[in-house]
XYZ file of C-alpha atoms in Angstrom:
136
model
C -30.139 -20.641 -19.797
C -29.725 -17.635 -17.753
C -26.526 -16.070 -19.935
C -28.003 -12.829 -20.249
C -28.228 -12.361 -16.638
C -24.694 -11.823 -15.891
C -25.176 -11.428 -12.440
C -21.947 -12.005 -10.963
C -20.362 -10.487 -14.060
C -21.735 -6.791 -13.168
C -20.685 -7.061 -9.831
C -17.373 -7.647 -10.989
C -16.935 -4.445 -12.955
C -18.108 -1.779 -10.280
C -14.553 -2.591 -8.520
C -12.409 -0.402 -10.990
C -9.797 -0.920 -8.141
C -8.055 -4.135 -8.146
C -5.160 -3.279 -5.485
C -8.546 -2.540 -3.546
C -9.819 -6.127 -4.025
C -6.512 -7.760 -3.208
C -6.379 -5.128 0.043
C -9.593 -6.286 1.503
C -9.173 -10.286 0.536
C -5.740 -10.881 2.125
C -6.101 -11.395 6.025
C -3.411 -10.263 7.713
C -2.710 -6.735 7.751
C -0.501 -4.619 9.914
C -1.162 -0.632 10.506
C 1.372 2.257 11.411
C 0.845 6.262 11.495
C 4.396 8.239 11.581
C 3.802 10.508 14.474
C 6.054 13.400 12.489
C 4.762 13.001 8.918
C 1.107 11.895 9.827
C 1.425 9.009 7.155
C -1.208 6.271 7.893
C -0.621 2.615 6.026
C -1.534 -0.498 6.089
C 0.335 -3.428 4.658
C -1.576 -6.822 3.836
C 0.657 -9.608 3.114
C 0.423 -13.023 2.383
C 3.104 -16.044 1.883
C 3.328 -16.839 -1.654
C 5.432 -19.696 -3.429
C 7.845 -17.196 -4.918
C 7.729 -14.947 -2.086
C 5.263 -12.440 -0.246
C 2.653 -10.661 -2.004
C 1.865 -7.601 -0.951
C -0.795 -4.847 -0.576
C -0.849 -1.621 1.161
C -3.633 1.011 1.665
C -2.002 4.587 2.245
C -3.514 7.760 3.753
C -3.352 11.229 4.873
C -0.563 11.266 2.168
C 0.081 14.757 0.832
C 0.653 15.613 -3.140
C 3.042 15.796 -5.036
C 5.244 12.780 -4.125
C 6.656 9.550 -5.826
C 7.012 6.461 -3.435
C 7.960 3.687 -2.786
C 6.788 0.422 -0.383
C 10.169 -1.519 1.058
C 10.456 -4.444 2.375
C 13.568 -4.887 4.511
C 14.944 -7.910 5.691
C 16.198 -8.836 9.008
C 19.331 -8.987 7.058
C 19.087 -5.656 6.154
C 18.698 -6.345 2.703
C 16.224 -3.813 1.047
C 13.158 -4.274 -1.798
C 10.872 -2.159 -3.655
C 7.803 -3.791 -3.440
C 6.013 -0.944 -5.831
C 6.044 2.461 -6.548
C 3.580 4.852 -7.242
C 2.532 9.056 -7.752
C 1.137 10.549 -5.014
C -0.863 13.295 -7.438
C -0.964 17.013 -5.856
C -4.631 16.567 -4.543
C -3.299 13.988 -2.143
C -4.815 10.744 -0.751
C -6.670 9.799 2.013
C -6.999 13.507 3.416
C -9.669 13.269 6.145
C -10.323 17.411 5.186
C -9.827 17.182 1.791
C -12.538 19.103 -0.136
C -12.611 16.682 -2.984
C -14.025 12.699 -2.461
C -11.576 12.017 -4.678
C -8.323 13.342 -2.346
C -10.471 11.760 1.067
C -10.352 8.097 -1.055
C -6.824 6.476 0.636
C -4.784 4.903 -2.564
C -4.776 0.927 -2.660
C -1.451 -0.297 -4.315
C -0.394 -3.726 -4.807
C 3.137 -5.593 -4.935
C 5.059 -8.025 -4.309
C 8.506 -9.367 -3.076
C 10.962 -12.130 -3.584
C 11.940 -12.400 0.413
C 10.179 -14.823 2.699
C 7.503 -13.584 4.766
C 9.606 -15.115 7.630
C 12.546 -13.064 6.498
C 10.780 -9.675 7.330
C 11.710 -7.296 9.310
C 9.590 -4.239 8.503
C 8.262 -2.267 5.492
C 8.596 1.165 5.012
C 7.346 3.912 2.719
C 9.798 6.280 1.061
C 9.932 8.922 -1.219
C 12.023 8.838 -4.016
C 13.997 11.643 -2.593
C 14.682 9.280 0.383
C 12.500 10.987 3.083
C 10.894 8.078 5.181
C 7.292 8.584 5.356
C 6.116 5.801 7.763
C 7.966 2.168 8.655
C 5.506 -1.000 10.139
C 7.278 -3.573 12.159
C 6.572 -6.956 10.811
C-alpha cells in the first residue's frame, strides 16, 4: 500500500491554526472596521444544532488587551462567544515591523442563541471599552 506516503496527512499539519481552518471553511462572514478605534473583524458563523458556531478574524488590534467576542440578541440578552490576549506586539498591524504582529489573530467560538436570534456581535475589552460591533 501507499501508508508511508501520508500525503494528505502532511498537509494537515502545516495549518498550526485551527480557528484559521474553521475561519476560511464557514461561508458566511460579515466584516466591520470601528471608524474611532480602527478595529477590523470579521465574524463567520454558521447554524449549528445547539446553537451558532462562531469564528472571527481580528485586525489592526493594538497590544496589550484581553477581549472578548459577544453575541447579543435582539432581546438584548448578551454572550461571550470567546475570549482571548491581545499580546503587546499586536495583531494584524498593516505597519507592524514584525510578520508575526502583521498576521490578524483567528479565534473560534461558539454560542447557545439561534443564528435567527442575532442581533449583532461585538468585540470588547475586558475593561468594557467597545472595540468594533457587526450588525447581523
Amino acid at each position: 500500500g501507499d501508508s508511508g506516503s501520508g500525503g494528505s496527512g502532511t498537509n494537515r499539519t502545516l495549518s498550526a491554526d485551527p480557528a484559521k481552518d474553521v475561519f476560511d471553511q464557514i461561508p458566511d462572514k460579515l466584516t466591520a472596521t470601528d471608524p474611532d478605534t480602527k478595529v477590523s473583524v470579521t465574524v463567520a458563523f454558521q447554524e449549528k444544532d445547539w446553537g451558532t458556531g462562531l469564528a472571527a478574524q481580528i485586525s489592526n488590534v493594538k497590544g496589550f488587551e484581553r477581549c472578548s467576542l459577544i453575541v447579543v440578541g435582539k432581546n438584548g440578552e448578551r454572550e461571550t462567544a470567546t475570549s482571548w490576549t491581545v499580546p503587546e506586539w499586536g495583531y494584524g498591524l498593516p505597519d507592524a515591523k514584525t510578520d508575526k504582529a502583521k498576521q490578524p489573530l483567528h479565534v473560534q467560538g461558539g454560542a447557545s442563541m439561534d443564528i435567527n436570534k442575532i442581533d449583532h456581535f461585538e468585540i470588547v475589552t475586558f475593561e468594557g471599552e467597545k472595540l468594533v460591533e457587526v450588525d447581523a
